[in-house]
Short mmCIF file of N, CA and C in Angstrom, two decimals:
data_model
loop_
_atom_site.label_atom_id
_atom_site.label_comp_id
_atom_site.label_asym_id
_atom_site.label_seq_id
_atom_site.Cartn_x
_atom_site.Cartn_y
_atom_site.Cartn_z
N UNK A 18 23.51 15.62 -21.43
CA UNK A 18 22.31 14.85 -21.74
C UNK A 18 22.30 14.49 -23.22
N UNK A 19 21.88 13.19 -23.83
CA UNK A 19 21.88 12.79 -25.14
C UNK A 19 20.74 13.41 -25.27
N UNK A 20 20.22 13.19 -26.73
CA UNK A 20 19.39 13.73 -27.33
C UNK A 20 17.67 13.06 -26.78
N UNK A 21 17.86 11.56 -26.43
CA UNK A 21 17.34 11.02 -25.64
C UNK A 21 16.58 11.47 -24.19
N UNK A 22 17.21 12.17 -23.94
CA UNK A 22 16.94 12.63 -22.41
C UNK A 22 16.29 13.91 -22.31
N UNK A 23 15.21 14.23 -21.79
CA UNK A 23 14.77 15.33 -21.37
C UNK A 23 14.53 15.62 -20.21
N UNK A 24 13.69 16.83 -20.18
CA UNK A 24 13.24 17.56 -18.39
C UNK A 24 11.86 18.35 -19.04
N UNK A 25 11.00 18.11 -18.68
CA UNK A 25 9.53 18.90 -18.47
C UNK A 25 9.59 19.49 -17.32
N UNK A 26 9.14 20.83 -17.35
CA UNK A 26 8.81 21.82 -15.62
C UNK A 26 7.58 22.28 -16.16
N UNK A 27 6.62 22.37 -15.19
CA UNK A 27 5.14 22.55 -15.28
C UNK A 27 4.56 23.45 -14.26
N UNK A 28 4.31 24.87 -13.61
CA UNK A 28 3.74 25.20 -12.98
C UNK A 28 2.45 25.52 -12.80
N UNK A 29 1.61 25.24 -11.67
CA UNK A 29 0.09 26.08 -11.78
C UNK A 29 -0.06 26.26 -10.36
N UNK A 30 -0.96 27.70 -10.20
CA UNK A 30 -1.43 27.86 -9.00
C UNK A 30 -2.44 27.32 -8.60
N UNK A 31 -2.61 27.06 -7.12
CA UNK A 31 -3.58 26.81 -6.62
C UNK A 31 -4.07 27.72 -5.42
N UNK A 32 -5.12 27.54 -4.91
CA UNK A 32 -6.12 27.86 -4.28
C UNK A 32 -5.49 27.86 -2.34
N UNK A 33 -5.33 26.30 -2.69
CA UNK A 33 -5.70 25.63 -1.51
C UNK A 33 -4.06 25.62 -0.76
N UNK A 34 -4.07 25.67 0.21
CA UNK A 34 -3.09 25.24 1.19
C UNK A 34 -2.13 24.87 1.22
N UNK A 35 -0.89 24.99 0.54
CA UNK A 35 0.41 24.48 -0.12
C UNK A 35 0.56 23.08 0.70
N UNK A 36 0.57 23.35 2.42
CA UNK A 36 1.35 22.02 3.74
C UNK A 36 0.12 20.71 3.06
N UNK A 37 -1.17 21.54 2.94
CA UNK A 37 -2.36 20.48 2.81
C UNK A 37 -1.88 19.57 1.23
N UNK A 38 -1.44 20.25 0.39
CA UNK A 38 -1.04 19.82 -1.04
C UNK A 38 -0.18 18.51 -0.96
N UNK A 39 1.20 19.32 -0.05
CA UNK A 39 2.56 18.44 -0.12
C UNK A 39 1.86 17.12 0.71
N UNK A 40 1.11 17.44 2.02
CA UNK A 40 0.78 16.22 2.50
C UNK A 40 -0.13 15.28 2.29
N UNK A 41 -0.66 15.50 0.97
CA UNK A 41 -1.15 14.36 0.33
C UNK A 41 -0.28 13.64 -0.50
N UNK A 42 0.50 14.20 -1.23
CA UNK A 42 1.41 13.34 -2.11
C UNK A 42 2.34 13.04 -1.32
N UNK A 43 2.68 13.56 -0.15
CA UNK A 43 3.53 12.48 0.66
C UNK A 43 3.27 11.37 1.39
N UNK A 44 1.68 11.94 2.20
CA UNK A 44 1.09 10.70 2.94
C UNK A 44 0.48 10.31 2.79
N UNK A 45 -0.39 10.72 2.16
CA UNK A 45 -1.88 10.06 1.84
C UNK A 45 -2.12 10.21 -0.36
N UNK A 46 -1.31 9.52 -1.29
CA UNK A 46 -1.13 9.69 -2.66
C UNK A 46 -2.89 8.47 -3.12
N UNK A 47 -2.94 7.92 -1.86
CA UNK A 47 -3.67 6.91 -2.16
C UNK A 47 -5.24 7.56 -2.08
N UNK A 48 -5.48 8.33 -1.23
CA UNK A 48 -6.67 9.06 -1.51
C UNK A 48 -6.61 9.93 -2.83
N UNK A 49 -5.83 10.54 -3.76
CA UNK A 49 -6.39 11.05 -4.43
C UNK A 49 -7.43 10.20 -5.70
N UNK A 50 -7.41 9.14 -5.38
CA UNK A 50 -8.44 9.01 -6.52
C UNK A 50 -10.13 8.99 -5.60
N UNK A 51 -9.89 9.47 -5.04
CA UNK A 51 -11.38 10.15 -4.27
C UNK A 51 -11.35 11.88 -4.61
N UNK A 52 -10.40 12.42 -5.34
CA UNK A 52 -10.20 13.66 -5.44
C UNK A 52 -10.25 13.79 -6.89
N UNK A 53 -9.61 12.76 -7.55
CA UNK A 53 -9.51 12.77 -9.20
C UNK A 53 -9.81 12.02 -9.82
N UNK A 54 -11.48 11.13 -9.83
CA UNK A 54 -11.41 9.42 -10.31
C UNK A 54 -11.26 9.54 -11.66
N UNK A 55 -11.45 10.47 -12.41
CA UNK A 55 -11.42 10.34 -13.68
C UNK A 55 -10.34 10.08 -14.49
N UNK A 56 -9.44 9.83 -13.25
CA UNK A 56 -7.64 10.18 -13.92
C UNK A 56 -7.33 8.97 -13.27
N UNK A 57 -7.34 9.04 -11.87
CA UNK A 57 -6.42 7.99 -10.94
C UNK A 57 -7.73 7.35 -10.37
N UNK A 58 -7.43 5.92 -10.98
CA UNK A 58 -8.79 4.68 -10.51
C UNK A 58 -8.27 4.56 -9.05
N UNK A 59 -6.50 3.86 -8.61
CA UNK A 59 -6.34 3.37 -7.45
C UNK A 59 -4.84 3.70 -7.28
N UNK A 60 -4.25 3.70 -6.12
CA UNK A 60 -3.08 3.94 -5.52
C UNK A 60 -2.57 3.23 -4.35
N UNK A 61 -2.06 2.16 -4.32
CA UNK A 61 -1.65 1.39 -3.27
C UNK A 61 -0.58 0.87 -2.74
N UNK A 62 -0.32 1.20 -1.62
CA UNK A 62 1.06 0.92 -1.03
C UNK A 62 1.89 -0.75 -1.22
N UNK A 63 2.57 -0.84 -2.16
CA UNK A 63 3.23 -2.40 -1.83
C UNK A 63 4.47 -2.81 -1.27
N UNK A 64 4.94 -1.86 -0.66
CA UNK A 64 6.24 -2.38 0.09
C UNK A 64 6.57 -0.44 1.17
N UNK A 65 7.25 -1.08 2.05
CA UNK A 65 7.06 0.06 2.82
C UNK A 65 6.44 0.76 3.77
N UNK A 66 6.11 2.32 3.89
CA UNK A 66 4.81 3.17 4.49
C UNK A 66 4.76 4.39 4.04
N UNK A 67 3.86 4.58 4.06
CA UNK A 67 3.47 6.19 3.31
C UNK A 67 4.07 7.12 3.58
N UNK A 68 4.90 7.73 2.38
CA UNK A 68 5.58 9.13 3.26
C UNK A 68 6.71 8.67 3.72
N UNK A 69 7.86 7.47 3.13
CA UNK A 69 8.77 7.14 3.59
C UNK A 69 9.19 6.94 2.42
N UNK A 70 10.77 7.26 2.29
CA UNK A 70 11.80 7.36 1.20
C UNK A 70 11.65 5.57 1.23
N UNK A 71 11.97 5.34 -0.10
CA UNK A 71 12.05 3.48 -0.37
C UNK A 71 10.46 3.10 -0.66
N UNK A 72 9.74 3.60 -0.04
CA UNK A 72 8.50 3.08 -0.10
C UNK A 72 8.42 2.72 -1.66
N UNK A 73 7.41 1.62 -1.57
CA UNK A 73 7.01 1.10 -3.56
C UNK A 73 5.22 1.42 -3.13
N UNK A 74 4.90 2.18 -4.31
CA UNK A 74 3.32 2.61 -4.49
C UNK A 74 3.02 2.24 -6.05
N UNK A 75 1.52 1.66 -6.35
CA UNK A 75 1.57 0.99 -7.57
C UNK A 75 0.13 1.91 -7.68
N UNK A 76 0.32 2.45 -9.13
CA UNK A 76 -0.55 3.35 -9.12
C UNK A 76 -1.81 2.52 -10.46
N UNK A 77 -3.06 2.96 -10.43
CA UNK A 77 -3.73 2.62 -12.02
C UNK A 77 -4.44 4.24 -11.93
N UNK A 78 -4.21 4.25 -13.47
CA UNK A 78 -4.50 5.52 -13.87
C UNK A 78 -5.19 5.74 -15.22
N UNK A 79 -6.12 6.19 -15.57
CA UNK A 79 -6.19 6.74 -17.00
C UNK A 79 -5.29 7.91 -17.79
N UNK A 80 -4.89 7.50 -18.49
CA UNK A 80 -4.10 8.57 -20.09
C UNK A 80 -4.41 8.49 -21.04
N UNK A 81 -4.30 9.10 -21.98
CA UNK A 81 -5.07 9.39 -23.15
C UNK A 81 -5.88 8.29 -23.36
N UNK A 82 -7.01 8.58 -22.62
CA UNK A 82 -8.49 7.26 -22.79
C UNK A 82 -7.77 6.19 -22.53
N UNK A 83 -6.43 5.51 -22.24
CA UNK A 83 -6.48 4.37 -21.90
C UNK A 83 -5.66 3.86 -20.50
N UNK A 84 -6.34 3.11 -19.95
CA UNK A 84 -6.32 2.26 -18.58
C UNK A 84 -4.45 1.71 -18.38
N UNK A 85 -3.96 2.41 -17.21
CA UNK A 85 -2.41 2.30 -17.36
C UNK A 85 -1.97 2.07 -16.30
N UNK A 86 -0.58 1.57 -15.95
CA UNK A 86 -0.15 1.34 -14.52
C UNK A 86 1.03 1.94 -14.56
N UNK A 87 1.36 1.70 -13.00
CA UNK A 87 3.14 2.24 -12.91
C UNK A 87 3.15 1.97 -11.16
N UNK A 88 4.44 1.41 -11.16
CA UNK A 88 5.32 1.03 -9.90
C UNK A 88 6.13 2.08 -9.52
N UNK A 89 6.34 2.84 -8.27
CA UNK A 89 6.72 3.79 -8.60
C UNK A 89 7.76 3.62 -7.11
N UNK A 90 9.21 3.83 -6.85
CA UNK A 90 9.42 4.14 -5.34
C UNK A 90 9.82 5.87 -5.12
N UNK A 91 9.13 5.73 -3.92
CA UNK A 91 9.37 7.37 -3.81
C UNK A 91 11.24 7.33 -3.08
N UNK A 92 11.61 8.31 -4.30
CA UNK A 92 13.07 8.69 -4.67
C UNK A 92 14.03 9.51 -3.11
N UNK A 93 12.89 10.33 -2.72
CA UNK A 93 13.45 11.71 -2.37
C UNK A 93 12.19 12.57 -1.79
N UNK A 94 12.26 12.86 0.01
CA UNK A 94 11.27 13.85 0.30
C UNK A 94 12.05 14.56 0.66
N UNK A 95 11.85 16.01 0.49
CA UNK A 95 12.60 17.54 1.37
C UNK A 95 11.41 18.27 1.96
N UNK A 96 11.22 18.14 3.17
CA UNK A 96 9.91 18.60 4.05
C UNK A 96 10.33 20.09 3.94
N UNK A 97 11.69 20.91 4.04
CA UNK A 97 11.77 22.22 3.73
C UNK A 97 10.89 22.60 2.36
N UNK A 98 11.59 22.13 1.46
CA UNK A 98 11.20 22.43 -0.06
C UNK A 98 9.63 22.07 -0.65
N UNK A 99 9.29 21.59 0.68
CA UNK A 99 8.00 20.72 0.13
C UNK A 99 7.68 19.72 -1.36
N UNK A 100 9.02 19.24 -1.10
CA UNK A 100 8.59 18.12 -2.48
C UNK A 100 8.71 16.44 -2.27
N UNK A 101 8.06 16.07 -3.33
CA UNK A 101 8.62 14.30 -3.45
C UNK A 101 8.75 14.17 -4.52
N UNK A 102 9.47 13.31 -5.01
CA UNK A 102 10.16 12.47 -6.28
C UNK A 102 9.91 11.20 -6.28
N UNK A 103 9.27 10.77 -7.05
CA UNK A 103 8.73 9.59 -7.36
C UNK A 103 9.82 9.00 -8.77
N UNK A 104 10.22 7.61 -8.61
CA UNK A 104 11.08 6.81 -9.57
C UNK A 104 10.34 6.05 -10.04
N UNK A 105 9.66 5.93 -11.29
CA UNK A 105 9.15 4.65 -11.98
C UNK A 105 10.35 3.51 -12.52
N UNK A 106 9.53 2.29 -12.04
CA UNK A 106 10.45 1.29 -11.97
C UNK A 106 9.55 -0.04 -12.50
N UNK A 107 8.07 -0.06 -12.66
CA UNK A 107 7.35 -0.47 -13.56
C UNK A 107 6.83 0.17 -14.44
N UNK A 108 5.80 -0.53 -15.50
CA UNK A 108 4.53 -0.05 -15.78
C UNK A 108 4.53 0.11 -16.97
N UNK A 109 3.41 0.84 -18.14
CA UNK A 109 2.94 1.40 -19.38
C UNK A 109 4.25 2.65 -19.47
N UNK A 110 4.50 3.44 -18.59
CA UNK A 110 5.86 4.26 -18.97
C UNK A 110 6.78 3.89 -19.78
N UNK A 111 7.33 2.97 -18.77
CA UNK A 111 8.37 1.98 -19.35
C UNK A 111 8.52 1.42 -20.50
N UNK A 112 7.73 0.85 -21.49
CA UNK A 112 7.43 0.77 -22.92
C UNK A 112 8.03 2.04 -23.61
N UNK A 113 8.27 3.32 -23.20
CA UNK A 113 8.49 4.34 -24.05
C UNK A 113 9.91 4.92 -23.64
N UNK A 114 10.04 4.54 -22.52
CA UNK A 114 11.18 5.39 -21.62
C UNK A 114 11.84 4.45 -20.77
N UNK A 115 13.21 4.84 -20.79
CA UNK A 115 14.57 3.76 -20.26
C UNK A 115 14.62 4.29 -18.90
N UNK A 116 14.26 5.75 -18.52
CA UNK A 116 13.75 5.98 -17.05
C UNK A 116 13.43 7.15 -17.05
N UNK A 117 12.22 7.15 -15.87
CA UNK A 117 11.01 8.37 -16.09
C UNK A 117 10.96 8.42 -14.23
N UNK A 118 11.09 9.67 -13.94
CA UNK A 118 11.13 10.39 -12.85
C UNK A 118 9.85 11.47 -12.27
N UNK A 119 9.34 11.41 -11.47
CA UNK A 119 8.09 12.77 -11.95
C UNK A 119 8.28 13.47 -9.77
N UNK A 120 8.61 14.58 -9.85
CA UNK A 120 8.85 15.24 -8.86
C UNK A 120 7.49 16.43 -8.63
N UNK A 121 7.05 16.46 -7.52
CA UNK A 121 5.69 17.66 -7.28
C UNK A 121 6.66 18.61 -6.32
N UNK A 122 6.46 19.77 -6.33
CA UNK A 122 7.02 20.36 -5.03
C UNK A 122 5.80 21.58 -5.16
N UNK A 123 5.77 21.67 -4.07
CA UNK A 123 4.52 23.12 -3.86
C UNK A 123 5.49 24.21 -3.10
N UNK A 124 5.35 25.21 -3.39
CA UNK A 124 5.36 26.41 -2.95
C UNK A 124 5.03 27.77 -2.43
N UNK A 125 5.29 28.48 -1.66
CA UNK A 125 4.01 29.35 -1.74
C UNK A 125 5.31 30.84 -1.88
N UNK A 126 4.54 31.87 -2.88
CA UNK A 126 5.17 33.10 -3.58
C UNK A 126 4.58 34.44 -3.70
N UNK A 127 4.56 34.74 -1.86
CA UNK A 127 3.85 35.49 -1.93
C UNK A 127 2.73 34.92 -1.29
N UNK A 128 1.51 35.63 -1.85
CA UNK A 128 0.59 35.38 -2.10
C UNK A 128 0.01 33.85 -2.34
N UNK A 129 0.82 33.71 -3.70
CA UNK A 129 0.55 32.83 -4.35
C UNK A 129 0.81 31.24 -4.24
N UNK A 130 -0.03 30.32 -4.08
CA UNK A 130 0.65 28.92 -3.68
C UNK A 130 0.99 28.25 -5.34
N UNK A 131 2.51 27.76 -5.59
CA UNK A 131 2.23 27.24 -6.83
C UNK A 131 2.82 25.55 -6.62
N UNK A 132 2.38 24.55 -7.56
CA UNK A 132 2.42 23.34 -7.73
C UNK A 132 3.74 23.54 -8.80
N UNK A 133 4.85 22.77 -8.95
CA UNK A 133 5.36 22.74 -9.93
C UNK A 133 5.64 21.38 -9.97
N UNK A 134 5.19 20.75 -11.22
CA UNK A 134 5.76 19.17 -11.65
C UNK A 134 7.07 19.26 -12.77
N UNK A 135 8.06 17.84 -12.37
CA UNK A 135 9.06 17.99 -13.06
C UNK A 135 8.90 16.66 -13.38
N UNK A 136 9.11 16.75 -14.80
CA UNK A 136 9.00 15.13 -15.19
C UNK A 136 10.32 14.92 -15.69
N UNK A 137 11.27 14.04 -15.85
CA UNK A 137 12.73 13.88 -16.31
C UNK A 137 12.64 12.40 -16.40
N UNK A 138 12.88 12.07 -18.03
CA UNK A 138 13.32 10.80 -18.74
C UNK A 138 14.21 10.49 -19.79
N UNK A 139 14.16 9.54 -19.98
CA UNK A 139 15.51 9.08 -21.11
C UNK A 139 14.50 8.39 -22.34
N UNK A 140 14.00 8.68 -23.40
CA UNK A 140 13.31 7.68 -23.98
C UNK A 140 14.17 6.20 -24.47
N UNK A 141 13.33 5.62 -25.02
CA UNK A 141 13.68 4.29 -25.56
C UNK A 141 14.66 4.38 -27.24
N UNK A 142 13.83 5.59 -27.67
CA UNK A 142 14.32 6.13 -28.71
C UNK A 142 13.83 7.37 -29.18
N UNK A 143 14.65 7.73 -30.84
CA UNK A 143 13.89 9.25 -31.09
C UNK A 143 12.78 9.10 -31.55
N UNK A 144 12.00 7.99 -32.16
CA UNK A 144 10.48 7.73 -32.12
C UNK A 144 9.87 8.40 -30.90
N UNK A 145 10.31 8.56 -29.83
CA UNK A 145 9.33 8.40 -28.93
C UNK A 145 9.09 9.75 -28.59
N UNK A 146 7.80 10.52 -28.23
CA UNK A 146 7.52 12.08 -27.96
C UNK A 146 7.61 12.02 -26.61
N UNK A 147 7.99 13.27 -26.30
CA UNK A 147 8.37 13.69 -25.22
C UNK A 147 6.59 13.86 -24.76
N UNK A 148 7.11 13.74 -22.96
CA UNK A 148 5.48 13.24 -22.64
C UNK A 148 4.76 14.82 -22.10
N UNK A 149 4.23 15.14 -22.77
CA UNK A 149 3.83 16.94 -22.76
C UNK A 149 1.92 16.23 -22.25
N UNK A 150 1.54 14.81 -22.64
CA UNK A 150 0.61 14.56 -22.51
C UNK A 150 0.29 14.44 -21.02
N UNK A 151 1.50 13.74 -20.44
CA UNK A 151 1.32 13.39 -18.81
C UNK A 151 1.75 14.74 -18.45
N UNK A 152 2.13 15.73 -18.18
CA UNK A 152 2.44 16.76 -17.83
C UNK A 152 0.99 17.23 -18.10
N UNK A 153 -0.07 17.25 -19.07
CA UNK A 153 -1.34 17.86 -18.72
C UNK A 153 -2.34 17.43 -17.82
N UNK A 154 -2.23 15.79 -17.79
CA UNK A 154 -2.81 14.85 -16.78
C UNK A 154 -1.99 15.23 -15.62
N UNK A 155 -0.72 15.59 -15.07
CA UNK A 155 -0.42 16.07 -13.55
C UNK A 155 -1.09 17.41 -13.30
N UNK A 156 -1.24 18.23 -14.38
CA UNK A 156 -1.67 19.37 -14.17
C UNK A 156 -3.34 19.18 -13.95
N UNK A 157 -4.23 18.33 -14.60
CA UNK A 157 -5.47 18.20 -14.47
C UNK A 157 -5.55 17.68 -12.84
N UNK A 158 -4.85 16.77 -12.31
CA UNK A 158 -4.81 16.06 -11.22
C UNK A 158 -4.67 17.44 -9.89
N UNK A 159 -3.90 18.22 -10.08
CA UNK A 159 -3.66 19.18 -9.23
C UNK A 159 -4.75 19.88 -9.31
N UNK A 160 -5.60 20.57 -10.26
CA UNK A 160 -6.21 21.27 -10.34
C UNK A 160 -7.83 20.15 -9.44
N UNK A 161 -7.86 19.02 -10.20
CA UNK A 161 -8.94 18.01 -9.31
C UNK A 161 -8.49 17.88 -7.87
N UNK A 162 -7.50 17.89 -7.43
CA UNK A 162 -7.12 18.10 -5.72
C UNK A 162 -7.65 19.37 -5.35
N UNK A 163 -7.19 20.31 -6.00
CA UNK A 163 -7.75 21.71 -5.30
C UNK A 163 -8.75 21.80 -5.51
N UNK A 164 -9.92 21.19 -6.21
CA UNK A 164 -11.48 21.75 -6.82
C UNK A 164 -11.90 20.46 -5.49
N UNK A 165 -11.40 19.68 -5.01
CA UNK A 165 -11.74 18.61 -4.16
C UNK A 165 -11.74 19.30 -1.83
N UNK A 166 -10.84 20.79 -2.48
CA UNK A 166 -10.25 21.34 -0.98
C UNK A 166 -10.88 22.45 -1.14
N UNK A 167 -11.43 23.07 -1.92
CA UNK A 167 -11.92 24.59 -2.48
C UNK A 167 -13.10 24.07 -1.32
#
Protein backbone atom coordinates (compact mmCIF):
# COMPACT_ATOMS: atom_id res chain seq x y z
CA UNK A 1 0.00 0.00 0.00
CA UNK A 2 1.41 3.64 -0.84
CA UNK A 3 1.33 6.05 1.62
CA UNK A 4 -1.92 7.14 -0.01
CA UNK A 5 -3.93 4.25 0.88
CA UNK A 6 -5.48 3.34 4.02
CA UNK A 7 -7.97 0.91 6.04
CA UNK A 8 -10.22 2.23 9.00
CA UNK A 9 -11.89 -0.83 11.25
CA UNK A 10 -14.53 0.44 13.59
CA UNK A 11 -16.38 -1.75 16.05
CA UNK A 12 -19.54 -1.18 18.34
CA UNK A 13 -22.00 -3.26 20.01
CA UNK A 14 -25.36 -3.39 19.68
CA UNK A 15 -28.44 -4.28 21.33
CA UNK A 16 -30.53 -5.46 18.67
CA UNK A 17 -30.56 -8.55 16.51
CA UNK A 18 -27.39 -9.03 14.43
CA UNK A 19 -29.88 -11.15 11.08
CA UNK A 20 -32.29 -7.87 11.79
CA UNK A 21 -28.98 -5.45 11.37
CA UNK A 22 -27.38 -7.29 8.25
CA UNK A 23 -30.92 -7.25 6.70
CA UNK A 24 -31.32 -3.83 6.51
CA UNK A 25 -28.15 -2.88 4.90
CA UNK A 26 -28.69 -5.56 2.57
CA UNK A 27 -32.37 -5.14 1.77
CA UNK A 28 -33.90 -2.53 2.91
CA UNK A 29 -30.50 0.51 3.15
CA UNK A 30 -33.33 2.74 1.94
CA UNK A 31 -35.35 2.79 5.10
CA UNK A 32 -32.73 3.82 7.25
CA UNK A 33 -33.32 7.33 6.95
CA UNK A 34 -36.59 6.67 8.89
CA UNK A 35 -34.12 5.27 11.53
CA UNK A 36 -31.36 8.06 11.21
CA UNK A 37 -32.81 11.39 9.52
CA UNK A 38 -30.37 13.40 11.00
CA UNK A 39 -27.57 11.73 9.06
CA UNK A 40 -29.22 9.98 6.01
CA UNK A 41 -32.01 12.42 4.27
CA UNK A 42 -32.61 9.58 1.34
CA UNK A 43 -31.44 6.26 -0.17
CA UNK A 44 -32.53 5.10 -3.50
CA UNK A 45 -32.20 2.32 -5.68
CA UNK A 46 -30.97 3.35 -9.39
CA UNK A 47 -30.09 0.43 -11.25
CA UNK A 48 -30.70 -3.11 -10.13
CA UNK A 49 -32.63 -4.62 -6.74
CA UNK A 50 -32.05 -4.50 -3.28
CA UNK A 51 -29.78 -6.91 -1.82
CA UNK A 52 -28.23 -7.84 -5.13
CA UNK A 53 -24.45 -7.75 -5.93
CA UNK A 54 -24.21 -4.93 -9.01
CA UNK A 55 -27.01 -3.13 -7.68
CA UNK A 56 -26.27 1.06 -7.92
CA UNK A 57 -27.90 2.89 -4.65
CA UNK A 58 -27.52 6.77 -4.53
CA UNK A 59 -27.41 7.86 -1.17
CA UNK A 60 -27.93 11.91 0.37
CA UNK A 61 -26.54 12.29 3.57
CA UNK A 62 -25.37 14.83 6.08
CA UNK A 63 -21.40 15.15 7.24
CA UNK A 64 -19.86 17.48 9.04
CA UNK A 65 -23.06 19.95 8.83
CA UNK A 66 -22.94 19.64 5.22
CA UNK A 67 -25.55 18.14 2.67
CA UNK A 68 -23.56 15.25 0.54
CA UNK A 69 -24.07 12.50 -1.96
CA UNK A 70 -22.57 9.25 -3.14
CA UNK A 71 -23.31 6.53 -5.85
CA UNK A 72 -22.48 3.58 -4.46
CA UNK A 73 -22.63 -0.30 -6.15
CA UNK A 74 -22.87 -2.90 -3.70
CA UNK A 75 -19.35 -4.77 -4.22
CA UNK A 76 -19.84 -8.04 -2.32
CA UNK A 77 -22.61 -9.87 0.02
CA UNK A 78 -21.46 -13.04 2.28
CA UNK A 79 -24.87 -14.11 3.94
CA UNK A 80 -22.43 -16.53 6.16
CA UNK A 81 -20.29 -13.59 7.40
CA UNK A 82 -23.11 -11.31 7.48
CA UNK A 83 -21.62 -8.50 5.52
CA UNK A 84 -21.91 -6.03 2.46
CA UNK A 85 -19.41 -3.90 0.74
CA UNK A 86 -20.43 -1.05 -0.78
CA UNK A 87 -18.00 0.65 -3.83
CA UNK A 88 -18.31 4.39 -4.22
CA UNK A 89 -18.24 5.31 -7.71
CA UNK A 90 -19.83 8.85 -7.36
CA UNK A 91 -20.26 11.69 -5.17
CA UNK A 92 -18.66 14.42 -2.42
CA UNK A 93 -16.15 11.31 -1.51
CA UNK A 94 -14.68 11.37 -4.59
CA UNK A 95 -13.30 15.00 -4.42
CA UNK A 96 -10.91 13.60 -1.68
CA UNK A 97 -10.34 9.99 -2.60
CA UNK A 98 -9.24 8.04 -5.92
CA UNK A 99 -11.38 5.11 -4.30
CA UNK A 100 -13.36 4.68 -1.14
CA UNK A 101 -14.91 1.33 -0.14
CA UNK A 102 -17.07 1.11 3.17
CA UNK A 103 -17.95 -2.67 4.26
CA UNK A 104 -20.63 -3.34 7.53
CA UNK A 105 -20.50 -6.91 8.71
CA UNK A 106 -22.35 -7.77 12.03
CA UNK A 107 -21.54 -10.39 14.22
CA UNK A 108 -22.56 -11.96 17.12
CA UNK A 109 -19.59 -12.98 20.12
CA UNK A 110 -21.02 -14.62 22.45
CA UNK A 111 -23.24 -12.79 23.99
CA UNK A 112 -22.42 -9.95 22.30
CA UNK A 113 -23.77 -8.66 18.80
CA UNK A 114 -20.99 -6.39 17.25
CA UNK A 115 -21.23 -4.01 14.04
CA UNK A 116 -17.86 -3.63 12.54
CA UNK A 117 -17.32 -0.91 9.68
CA UNK A 118 -14.35 -1.02 7.36
CA UNK A 119 -13.70 1.89 5.39
CA UNK A 120 -10.62 1.39 2.75
CA UNK A 121 -9.37 4.29 0.34
CA UNK A 122 -6.68 5.70 -1.70
CA UNK A 123 -6.70 9.55 -1.22
CA UNK A 124 -6.25 12.09 -3.95
CA UNK A 125 -3.26 13.18 -2.05
CA UNK A 126 -1.21 13.66 1.29
CA UNK A 127 -3.33 16.84 1.88
CA UNK A 128 -6.08 14.81 2.35
CA UNK A 129 -7.09 13.30 6.16
CA UNK A 130 -7.89 10.14 6.54
CA UNK A 131 -11.76 9.95 7.04
CA UNK A 132 -11.93 9.15 11.01
CA UNK A 133 -14.97 11.71 10.52
CA UNK A 134 -17.19 9.22 8.42
CA UNK A 135 -16.20 6.36 10.53
CA UNK A 136 -18.03 8.41 13.49
CA UNK A 137 -21.10 9.17 11.25
CA UNK A 138 -21.23 5.05 10.46
CA UNK A 139 -20.89 4.58 14.00
CA UNK A 140 -23.67 7.28 14.92
CA UNK A 141 -25.88 5.59 12.12
CA UNK A 142 -25.60 2.11 13.79
CA UNK A 143 -26.16 3.22 17.04
CA UNK A 144 -29.58 5.40 15.40
CA UNK A 145 -30.64 1.83 13.85
CA UNK A 146 -30.47 0.15 17.13
CA UNK A 147 -32.10 3.14 19.30
CA UNK A 148 -34.82 2.81 16.21
CA UNK A 149 -35.17 -1.53 17.15
CA UNK A 150 -34.57 -1.11 21.03
Amino acid sequence: MSSLSGKLVSSIEINSCSDVFHDIFRHRPHQISEMSPTKIKACDLHEGDWGTVGSVIFWNYTHDGKEKVAKEIIESIDEEKKSVKFKVVEGDLLELYKSFSLTCHVDTDGEKNLVTWTLEYEKLNESVEDPHTLMEFCLHVTKDIEAHHA
